[in-house]
Short mmCIF file of C-alpha atoms and ligand atoms in Angstrom, two decimals:
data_model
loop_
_atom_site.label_atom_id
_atom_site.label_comp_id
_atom_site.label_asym_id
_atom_site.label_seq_id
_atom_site.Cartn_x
_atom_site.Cartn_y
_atom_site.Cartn_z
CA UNK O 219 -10.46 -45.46 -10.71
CA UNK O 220 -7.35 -44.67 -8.39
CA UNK O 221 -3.60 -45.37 -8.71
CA UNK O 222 -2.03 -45.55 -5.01
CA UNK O 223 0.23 -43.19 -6.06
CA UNK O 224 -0.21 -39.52 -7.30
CA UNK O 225 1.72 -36.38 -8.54
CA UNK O 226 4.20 -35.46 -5.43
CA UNK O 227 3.01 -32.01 -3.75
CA UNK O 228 4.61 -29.20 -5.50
CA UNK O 229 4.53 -30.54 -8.89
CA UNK O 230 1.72 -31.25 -11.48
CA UNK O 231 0.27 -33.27 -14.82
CA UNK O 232 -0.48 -31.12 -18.03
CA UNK O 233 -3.57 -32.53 -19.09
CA UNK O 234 -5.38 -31.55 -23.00
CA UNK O 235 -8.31 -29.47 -22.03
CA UNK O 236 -7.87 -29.61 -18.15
CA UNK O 237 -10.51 -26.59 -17.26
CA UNK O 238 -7.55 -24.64 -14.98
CA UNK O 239 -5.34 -22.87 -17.23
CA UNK O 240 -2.12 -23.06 -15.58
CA UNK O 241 -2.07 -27.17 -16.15
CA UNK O 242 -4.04 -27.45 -19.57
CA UNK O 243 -1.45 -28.07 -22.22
CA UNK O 244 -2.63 -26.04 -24.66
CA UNK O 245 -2.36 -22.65 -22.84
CA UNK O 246 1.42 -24.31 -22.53
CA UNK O 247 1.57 -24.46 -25.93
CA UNK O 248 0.31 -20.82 -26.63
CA UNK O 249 3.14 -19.76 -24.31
CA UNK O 250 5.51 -21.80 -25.62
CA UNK O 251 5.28 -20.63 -29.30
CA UNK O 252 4.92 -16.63 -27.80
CA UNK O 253 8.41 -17.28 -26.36
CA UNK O 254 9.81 -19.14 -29.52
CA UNK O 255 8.80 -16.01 -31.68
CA UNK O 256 10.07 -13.60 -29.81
CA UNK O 257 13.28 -14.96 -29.22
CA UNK O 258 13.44 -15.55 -33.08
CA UNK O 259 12.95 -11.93 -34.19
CA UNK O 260 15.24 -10.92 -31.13
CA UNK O 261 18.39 -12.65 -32.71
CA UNK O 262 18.45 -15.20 -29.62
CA UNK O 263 18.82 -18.85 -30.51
CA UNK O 264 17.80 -21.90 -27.98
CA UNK O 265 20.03 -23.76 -25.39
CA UNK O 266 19.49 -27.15 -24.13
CA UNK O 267 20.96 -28.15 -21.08
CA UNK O 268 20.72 -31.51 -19.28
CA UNK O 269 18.14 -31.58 -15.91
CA UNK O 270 21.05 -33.28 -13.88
CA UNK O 271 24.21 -31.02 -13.28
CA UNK O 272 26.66 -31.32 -11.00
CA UNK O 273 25.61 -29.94 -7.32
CA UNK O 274 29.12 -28.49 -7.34
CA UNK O 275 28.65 -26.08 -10.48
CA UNK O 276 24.90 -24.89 -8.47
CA UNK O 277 26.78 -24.83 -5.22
CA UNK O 278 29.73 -22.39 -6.70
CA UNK O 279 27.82 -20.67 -8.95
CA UNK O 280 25.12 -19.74 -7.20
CA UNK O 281 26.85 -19.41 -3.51
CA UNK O 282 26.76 -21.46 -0.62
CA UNK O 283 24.85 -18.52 1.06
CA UNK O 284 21.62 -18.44 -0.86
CA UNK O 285 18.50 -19.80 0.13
CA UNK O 286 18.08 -22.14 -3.07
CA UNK O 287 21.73 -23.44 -2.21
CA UNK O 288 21.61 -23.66 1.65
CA UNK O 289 18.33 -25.34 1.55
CA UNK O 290 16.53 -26.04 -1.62
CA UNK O 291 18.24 -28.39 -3.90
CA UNK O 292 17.01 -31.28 -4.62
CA UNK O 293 20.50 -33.36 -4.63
CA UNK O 294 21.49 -37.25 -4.45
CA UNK O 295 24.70 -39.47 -4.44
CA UNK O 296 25.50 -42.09 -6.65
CA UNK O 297 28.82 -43.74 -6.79
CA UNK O 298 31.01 -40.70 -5.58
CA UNK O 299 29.19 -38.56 -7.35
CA UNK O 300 26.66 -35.40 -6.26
CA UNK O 301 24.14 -34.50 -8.64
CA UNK O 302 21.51 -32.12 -8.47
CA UNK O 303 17.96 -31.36 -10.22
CA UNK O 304 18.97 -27.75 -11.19
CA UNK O 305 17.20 -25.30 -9.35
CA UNK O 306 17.92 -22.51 -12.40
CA UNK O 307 19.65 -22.39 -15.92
CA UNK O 308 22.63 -19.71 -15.70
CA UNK O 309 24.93 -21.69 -13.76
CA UNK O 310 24.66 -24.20 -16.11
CA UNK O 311 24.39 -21.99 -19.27
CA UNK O 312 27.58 -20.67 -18.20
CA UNK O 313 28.68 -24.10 -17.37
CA UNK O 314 28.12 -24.65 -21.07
CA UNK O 315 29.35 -21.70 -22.87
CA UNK O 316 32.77 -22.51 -20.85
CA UNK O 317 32.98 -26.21 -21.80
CA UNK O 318 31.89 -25.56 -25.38
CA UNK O 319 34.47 -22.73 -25.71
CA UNK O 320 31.55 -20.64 -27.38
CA UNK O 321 33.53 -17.38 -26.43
CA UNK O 322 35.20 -18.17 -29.70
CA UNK O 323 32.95 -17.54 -31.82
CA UNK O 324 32.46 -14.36 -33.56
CA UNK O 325 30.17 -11.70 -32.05
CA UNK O 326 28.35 -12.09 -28.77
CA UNK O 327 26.19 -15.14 -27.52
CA UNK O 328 22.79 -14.40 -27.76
CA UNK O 329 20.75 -18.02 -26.03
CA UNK O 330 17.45 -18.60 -24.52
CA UNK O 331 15.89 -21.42 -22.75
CA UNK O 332 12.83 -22.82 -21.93
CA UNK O 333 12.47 -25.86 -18.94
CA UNK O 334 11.77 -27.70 -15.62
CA UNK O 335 13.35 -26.26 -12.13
CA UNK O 336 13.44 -28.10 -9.06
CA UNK O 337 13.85 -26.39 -5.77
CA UNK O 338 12.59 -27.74 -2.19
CA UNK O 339 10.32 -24.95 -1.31
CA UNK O 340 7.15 -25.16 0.56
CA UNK O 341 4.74 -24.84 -2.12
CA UNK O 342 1.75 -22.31 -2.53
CA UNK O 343 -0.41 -20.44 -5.79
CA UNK O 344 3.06 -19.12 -7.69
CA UNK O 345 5.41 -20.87 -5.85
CA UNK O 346 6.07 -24.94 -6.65
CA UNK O 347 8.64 -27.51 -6.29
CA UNK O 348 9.38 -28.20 -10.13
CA UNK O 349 8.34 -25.27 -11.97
CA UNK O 350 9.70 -24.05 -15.03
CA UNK O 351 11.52 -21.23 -15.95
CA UNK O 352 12.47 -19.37 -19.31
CA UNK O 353 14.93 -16.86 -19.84
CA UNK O 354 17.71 -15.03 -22.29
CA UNK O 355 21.78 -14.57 -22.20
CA UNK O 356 23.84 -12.49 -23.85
CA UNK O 357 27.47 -13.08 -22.98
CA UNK O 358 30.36 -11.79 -24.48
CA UNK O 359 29.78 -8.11 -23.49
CA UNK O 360 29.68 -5.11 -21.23
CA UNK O 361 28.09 -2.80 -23.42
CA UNK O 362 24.74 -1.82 -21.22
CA UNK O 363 22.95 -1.86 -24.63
CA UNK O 364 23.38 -5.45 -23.65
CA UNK O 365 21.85 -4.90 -20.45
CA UNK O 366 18.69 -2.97 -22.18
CA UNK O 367 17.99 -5.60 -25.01
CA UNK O 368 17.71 -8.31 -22.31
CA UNK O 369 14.95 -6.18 -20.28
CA UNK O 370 13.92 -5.42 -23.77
CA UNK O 371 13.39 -8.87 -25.19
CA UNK O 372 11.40 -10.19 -21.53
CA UNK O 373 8.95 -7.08 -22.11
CA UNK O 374 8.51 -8.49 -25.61
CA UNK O 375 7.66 -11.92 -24.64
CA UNK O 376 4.90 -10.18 -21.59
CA UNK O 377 3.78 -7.81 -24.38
CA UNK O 378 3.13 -10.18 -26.66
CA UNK O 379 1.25 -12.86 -24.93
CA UNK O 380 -1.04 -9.47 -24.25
CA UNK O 381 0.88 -8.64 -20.56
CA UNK O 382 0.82 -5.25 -20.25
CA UNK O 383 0.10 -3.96 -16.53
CA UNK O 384 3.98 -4.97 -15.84
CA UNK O 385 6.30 -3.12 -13.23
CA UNK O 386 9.58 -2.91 -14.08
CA UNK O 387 12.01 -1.94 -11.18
CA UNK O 388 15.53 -1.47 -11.80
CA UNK O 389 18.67 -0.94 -9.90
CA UNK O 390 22.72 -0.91 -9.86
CA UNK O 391 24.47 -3.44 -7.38
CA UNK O 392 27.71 -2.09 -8.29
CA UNK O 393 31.09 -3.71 -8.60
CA UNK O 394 32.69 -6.28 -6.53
CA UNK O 395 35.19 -3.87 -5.45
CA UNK O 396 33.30 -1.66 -4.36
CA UNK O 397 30.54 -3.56 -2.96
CA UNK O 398 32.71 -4.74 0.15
CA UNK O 399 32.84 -0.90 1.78
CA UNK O 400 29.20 -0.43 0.98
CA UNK O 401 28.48 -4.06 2.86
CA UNK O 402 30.65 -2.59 5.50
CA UNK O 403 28.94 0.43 6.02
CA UNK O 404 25.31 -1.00 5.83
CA UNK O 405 26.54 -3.74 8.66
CA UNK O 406 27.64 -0.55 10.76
CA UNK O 407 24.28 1.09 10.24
CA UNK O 408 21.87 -1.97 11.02
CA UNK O 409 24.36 -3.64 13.96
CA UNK O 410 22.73 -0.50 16.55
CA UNK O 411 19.44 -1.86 15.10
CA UNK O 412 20.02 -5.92 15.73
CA UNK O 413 17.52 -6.44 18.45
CA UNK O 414 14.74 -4.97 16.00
CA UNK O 415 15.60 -7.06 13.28
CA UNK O 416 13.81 -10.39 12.72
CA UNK O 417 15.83 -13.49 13.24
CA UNK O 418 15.92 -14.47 9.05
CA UNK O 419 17.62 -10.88 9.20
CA UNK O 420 19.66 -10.95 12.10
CA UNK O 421 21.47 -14.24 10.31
CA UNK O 422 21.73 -12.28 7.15
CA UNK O 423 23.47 -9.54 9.21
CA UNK O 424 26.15 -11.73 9.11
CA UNK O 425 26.12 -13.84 6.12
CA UNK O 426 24.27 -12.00 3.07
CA UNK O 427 23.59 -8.39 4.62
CA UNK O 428 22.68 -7.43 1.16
CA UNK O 429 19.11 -9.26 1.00
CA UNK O 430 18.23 -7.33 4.21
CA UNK O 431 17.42 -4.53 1.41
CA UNK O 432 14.47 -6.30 -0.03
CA UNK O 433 12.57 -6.92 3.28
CA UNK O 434 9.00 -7.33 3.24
CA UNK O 435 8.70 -6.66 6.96
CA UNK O 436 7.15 -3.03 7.79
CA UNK O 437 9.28 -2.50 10.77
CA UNK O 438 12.78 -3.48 9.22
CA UNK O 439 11.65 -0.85 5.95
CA UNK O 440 11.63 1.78 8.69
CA UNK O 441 15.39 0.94 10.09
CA UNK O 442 15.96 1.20 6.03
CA UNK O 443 14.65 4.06 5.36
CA UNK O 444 17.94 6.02 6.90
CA UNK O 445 20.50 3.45 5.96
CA UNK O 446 23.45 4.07 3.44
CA UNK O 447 22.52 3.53 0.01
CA UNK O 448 24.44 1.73 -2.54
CA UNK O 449 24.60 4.64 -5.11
CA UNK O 450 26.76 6.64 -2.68
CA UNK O 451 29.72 3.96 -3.27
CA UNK O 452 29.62 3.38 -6.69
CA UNK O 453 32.23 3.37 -8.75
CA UNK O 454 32.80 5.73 -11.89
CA UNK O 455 32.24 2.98 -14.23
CA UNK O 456 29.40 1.29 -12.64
CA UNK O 457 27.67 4.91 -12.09
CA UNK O 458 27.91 5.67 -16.05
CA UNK O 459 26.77 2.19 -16.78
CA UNK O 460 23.47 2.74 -14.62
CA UNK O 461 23.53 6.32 -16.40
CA UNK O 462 24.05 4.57 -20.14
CA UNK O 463 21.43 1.69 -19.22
CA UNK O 464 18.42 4.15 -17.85
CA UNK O 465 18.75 6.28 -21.47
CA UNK O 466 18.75 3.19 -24.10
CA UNK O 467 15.86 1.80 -21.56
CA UNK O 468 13.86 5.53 -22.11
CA UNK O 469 15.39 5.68 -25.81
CA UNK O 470 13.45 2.68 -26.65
CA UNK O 471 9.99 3.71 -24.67
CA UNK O 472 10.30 1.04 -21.75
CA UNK O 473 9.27 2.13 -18.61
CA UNK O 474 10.95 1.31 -15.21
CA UNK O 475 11.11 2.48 -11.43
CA UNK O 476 14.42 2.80 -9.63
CA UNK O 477 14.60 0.79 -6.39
CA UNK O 478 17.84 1.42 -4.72
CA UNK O 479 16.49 -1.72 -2.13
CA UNK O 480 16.57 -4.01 -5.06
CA UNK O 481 18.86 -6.58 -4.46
CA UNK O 482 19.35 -10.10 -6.07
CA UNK O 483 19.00 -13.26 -4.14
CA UNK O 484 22.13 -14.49 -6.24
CA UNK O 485 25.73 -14.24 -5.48
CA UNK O 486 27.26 -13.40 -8.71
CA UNK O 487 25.71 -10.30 -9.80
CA UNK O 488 27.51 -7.12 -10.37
CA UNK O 489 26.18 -3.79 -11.63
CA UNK O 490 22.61 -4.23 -13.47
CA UNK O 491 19.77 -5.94 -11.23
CA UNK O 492 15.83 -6.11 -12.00
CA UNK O 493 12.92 -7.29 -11.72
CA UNK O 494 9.50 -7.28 -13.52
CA UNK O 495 6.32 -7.77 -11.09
CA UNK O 496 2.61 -7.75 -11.55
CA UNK O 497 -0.44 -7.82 -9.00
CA UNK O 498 -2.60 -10.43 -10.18
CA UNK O 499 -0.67 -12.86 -8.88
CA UNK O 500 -0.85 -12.42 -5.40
CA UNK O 501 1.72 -13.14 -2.50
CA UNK O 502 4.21 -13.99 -5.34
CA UNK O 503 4.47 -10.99 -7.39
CA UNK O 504 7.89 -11.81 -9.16
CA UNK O 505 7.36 -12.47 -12.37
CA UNK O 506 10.74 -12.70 -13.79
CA UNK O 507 14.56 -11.29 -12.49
CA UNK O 508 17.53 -10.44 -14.30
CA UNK O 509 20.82 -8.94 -14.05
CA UNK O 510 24.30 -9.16 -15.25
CA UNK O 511 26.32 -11.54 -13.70
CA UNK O 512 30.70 -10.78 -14.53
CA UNK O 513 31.43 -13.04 -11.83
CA UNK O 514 29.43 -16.47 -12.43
CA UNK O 515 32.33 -17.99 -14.94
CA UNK O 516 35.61 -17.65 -12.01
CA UNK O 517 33.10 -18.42 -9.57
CA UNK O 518 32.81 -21.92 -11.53
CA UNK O 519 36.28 -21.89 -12.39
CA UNK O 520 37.10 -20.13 -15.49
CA UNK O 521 40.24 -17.60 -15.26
CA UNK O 522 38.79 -14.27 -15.67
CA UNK O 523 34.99 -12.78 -15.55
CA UNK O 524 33.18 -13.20 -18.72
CA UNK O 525 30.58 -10.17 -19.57
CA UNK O 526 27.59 -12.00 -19.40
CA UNK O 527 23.60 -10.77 -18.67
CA UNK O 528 20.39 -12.42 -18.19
CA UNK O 529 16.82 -12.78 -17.36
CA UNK O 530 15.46 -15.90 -15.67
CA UNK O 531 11.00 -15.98 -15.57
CA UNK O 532 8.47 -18.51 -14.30
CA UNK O 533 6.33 -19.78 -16.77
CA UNK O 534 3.31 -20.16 -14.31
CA UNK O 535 3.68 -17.02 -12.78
CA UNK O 536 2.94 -15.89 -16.42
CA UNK O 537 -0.03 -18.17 -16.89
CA UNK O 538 -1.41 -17.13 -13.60
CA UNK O 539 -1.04 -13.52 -14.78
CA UNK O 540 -2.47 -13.50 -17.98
CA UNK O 541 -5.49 -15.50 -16.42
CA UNK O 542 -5.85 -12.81 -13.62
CA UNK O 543 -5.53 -10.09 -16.19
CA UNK O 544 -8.50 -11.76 -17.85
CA UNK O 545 -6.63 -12.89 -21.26
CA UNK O 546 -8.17 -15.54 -23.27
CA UNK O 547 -6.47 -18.57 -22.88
CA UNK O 548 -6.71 -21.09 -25.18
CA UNK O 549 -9.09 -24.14 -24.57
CA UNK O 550 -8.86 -27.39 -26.57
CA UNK O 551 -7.37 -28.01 -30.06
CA UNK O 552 -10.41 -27.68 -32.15
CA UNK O 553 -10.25 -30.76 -35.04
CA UNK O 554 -10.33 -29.92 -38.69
CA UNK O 555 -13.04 -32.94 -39.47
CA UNK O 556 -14.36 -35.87 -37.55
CA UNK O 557 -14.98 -38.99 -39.11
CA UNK O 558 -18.16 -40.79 -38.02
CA UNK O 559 -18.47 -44.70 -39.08
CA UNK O 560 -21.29 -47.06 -38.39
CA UNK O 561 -20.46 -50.68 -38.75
CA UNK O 562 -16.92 -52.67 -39.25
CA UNK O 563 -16.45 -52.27 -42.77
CA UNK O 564 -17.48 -48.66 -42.94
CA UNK O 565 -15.09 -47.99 -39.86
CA UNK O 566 -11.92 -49.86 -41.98
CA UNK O 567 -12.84 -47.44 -44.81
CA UNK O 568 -13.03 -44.42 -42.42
CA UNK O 569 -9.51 -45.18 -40.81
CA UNK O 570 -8.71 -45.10 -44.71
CA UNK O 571 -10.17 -41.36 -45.28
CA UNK O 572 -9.16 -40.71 -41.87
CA UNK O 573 -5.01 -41.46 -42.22
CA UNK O 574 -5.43 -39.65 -45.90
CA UNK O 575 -6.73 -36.18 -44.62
CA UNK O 576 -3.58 -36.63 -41.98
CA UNK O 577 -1.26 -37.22 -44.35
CA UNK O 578 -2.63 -33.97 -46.30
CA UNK O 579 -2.27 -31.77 -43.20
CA UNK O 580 -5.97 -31.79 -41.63
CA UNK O 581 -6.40 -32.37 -37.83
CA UNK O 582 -8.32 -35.37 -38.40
CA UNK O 583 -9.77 -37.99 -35.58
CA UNK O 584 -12.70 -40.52 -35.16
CA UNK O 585 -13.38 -42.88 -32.60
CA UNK O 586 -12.15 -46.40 -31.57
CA UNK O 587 -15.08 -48.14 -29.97
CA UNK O 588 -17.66 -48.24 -32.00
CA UNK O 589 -20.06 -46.28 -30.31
CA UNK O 590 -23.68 -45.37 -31.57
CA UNK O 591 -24.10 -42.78 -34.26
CA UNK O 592 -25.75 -40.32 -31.09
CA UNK O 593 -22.54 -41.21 -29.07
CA UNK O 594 -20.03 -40.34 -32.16
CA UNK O 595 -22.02 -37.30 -32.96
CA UNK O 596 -21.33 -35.88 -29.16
CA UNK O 597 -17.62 -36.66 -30.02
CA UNK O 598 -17.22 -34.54 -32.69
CA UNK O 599 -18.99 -31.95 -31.07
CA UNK O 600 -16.89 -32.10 -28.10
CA UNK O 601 -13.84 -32.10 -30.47
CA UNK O 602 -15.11 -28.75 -31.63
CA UNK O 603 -14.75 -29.90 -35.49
CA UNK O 604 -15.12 -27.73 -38.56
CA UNK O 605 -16.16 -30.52 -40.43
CA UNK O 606 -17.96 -33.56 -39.59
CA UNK O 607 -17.88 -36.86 -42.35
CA UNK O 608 -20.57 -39.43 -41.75
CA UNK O 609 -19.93 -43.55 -43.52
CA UNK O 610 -22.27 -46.06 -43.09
CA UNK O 611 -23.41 -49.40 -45.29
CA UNK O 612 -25.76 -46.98 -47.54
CA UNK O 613 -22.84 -44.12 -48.13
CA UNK O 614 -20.26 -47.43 -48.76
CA UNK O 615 -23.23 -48.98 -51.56
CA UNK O 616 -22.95 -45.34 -53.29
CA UNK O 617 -19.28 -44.68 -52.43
CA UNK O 618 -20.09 -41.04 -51.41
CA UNK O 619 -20.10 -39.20 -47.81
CA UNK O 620 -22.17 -37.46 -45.91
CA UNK O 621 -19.59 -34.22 -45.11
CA UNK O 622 -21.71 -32.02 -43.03
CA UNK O 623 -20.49 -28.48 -42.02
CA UNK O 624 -20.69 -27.80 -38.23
CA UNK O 625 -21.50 -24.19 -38.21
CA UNK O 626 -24.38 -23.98 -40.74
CA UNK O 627 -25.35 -27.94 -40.08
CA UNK O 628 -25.82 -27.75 -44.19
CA UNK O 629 -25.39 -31.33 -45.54
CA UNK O 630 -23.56 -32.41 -48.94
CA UNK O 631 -23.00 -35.44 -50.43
CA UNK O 632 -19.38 -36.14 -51.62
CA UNK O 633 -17.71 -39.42 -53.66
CA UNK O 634 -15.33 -41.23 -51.66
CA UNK O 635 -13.06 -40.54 -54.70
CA UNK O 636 -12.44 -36.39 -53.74
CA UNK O 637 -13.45 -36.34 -50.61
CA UNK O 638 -9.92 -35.57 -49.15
CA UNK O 639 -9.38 -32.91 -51.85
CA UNK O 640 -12.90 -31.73 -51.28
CA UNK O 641 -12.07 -30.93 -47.28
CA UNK O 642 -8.74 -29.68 -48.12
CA UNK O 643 -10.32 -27.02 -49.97
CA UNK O 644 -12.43 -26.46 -47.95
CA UNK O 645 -10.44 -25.33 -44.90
CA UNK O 646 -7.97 -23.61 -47.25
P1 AMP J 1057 15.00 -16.69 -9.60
O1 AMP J 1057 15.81 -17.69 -10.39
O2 AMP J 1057 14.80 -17.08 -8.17
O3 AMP J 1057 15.44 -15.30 -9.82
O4 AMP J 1057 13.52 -16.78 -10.21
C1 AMP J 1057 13.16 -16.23 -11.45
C2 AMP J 1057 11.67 -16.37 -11.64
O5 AMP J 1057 11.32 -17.76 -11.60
C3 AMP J 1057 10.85 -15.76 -10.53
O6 AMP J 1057 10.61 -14.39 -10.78
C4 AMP J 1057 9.58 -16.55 -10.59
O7 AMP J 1057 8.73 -16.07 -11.63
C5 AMP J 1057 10.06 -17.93 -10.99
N1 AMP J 1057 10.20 -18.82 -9.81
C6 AMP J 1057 11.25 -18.92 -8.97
N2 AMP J 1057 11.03 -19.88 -8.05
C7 AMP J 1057 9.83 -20.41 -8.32
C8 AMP J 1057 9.03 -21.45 -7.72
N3 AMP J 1057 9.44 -22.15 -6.69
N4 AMP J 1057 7.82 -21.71 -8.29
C9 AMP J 1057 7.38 -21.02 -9.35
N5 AMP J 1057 8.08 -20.04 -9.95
C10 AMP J 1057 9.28 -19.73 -9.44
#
């Protein structure tokens, strides 16, 4: 059977038990709860924020001059006003520490977030129209501890989940005072070179000269190689910063390069910028990015900067890691007992049993269509059940079950009157 319609390219269905990894639910779920835990013991504590936000808030947030602003947000009209599917969580995790007034509260925020992006993109293995994304805040500070426990706490979640042929590459983007003269003198060192440069670079040149750093193109890393580098026009503050963040990072055993050509492809970062990359991923190594971000909140209005660092991480480039790293990834939920019923009046007293082991916390299921003992029997296997609990007219005339155990295939006859104690105990 065929609907006319089906999933629109770039996105997929979650399916129980689909055989690839990256859309089964389960290996979702596995992910899911990895992140939860972490987060937990980290001191973080979730965020919600709505799907729809106002384009404006992406538009000033995240500057008019980046690729996910000039041309991939998913935006519509209604009435007078522009919405957009957001196309990342900080602007609007800012967005929501601002309106909430959370920088009241005592101590520093410590959020995470797990959820749906949307961003017009031409899609490919790693890279989709809605994907999702999670990622951690702490806002409040300046402290580069702050800086460290955020890198700290996205190694965590990669450890954890059994990640652990990560790159981490780090680097210092400096202040926005200073970052003007070193834009100045890159643009004076590359203009000579112009003519070399491809055109996505040439129109960078002008806009976002910045992103010419992180080139992919052979050629353009050569021009590189001799240009300026951001270090040299650091401030005093900034430099110690870097200094501070590189010894908590080695205090507390995490590894990282230094990339002075890391750059973010987001206005409103200052000082601290990473990333974390792995190669079983292919084309799209990224695996998460982070920095701090001072300048978000009076880019979206607020009076002054508010300290604030981040990570943001694709939850399918994660899936598609572990899978390429050979992990096990969880397959189907396995059920605690299946209920097997042959006839109408031993399938009424099998919904019976069936609603009682639920209500006592067993994973409990039979089936709906009255299907031939054979057919039931492939069920249960298929359901990968501990326990399997057979009712027909005989088992009803002596009000005991046939509870046979899966893995030995041993056979025992219980009375109806125990028999959800009696499988309670057993999978204690
Ligand atoms: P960004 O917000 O662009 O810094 O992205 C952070 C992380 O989200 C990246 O490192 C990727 O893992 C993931 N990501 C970004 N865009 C996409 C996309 N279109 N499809 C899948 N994952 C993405």
């Amino acid at each position: 059977m065929k609907s006319t319609f089906q999933t629109i390219e770039g996105t997929s269905d979650l399916l129980p038990g689909a055989p690839k990894a990256l859309v089964r639910t389960e290996v979702w779920h596995h992910i899911e709860r990895g992140i939860h835990e972490i987060m937990r013991r980290h001191g973080f504590s979730e965020i919600r924020t709505p799907i729809l936000e106002h384009t404006g808030l992406i538009a000033r947030g995240i500057g008019q001059l980046t690729d996910i602003v000039s041309k991939e947000m998913y935006t519509f009209e209604r009435g007078n006003t522009n919405y957009v599917l957001r196309p990342e969580l900080t602007a609007p995790i800012m967005r929501s520490y601002l309106q909430h007034h959370l920088e009241q509260q005592p101590g520093v925020q410590r959020l995470y977030y797990l959820g749906a992006c949307f961003r017009a993109e031409r899609p490919q293995k790693g890279r989709y129209r809605q994907f999702h994304q999670f990622g951690a805040e702490i806002i409040g500070t300046e402290d580069p501890r702050a800086d460290a426990e955020i890198i700290a706490v996205m190694m965590e979640v990669y450890r954890a989940l059994g990640l652990l042929e990560t790159r981490l590459r780090i680097n210092t983007l400096g202040s926005a005072e200073t970052r003007p003269q070193y834009r100045e003198a890159l643009v004076r060192y590359l203009e000579p070179h112009r003519e070399t440069l491809t055109g996505v670079s040439q129109d960078r040149l002008s806009r976002n000269p910045l992103r010419i750093l992180d080139t992919k193109v052979e050629a353009e890393r050569k021009i590189l190689k001799e240009a300026p580098r951001l270090y040299a026009y650091l401030d005093e503050e900034s430099r110690r910063n870097y200094e501070a963040l590189k010894r908590v990072l080695a205090s507390i055993a995490i590894p990282y390069l230094e990339d002075p050509m890391l750059v973010r492809g987001l206005d409103y970062y200052t000082r601290t910028a990473f990333e974390l990359e792995h190669d079983g991923i292919g084309a799209q190594s990224a695996l998460a990015g982070g920095g701090r971000y001072d300048l978000l909140a009076p880019a979206i209005g607020a009076k002054k900067p508010v300290p604030a660092v981040g990570f943001a991480a694709g939850m399918e480039r994660l899936i598609l890691a572990m899978e390429g790293s050979g992990l096990p990834l969880p397959e189907s939920d396995p059920f605690d007992v299946w209920m097997i019923a042959l006839g109408d009046a031993a399938g009424e007293k099998a919904f019976i049993f069936v609603q009682s082991l639920r209500r006592a916390g067993l994973r409990a299921g039979l089936e709906l269509t009255g299907r031939s003992m054979k057919a039931q029997m492939r069920l249960a296997n298929r359901a990968g059940s501990r326990w399997v609990v057979i009712l027909g007219e005989k088992e009803l005339e002596t009000e005991q079950a046939i509870v046979k155990d899966m893995v030995t295939g041993e056979q025992i006859a219980v009375p109806f009157m125990g028999l959800t104690q009696n499988l309670t105990e057993k999978l204690k």
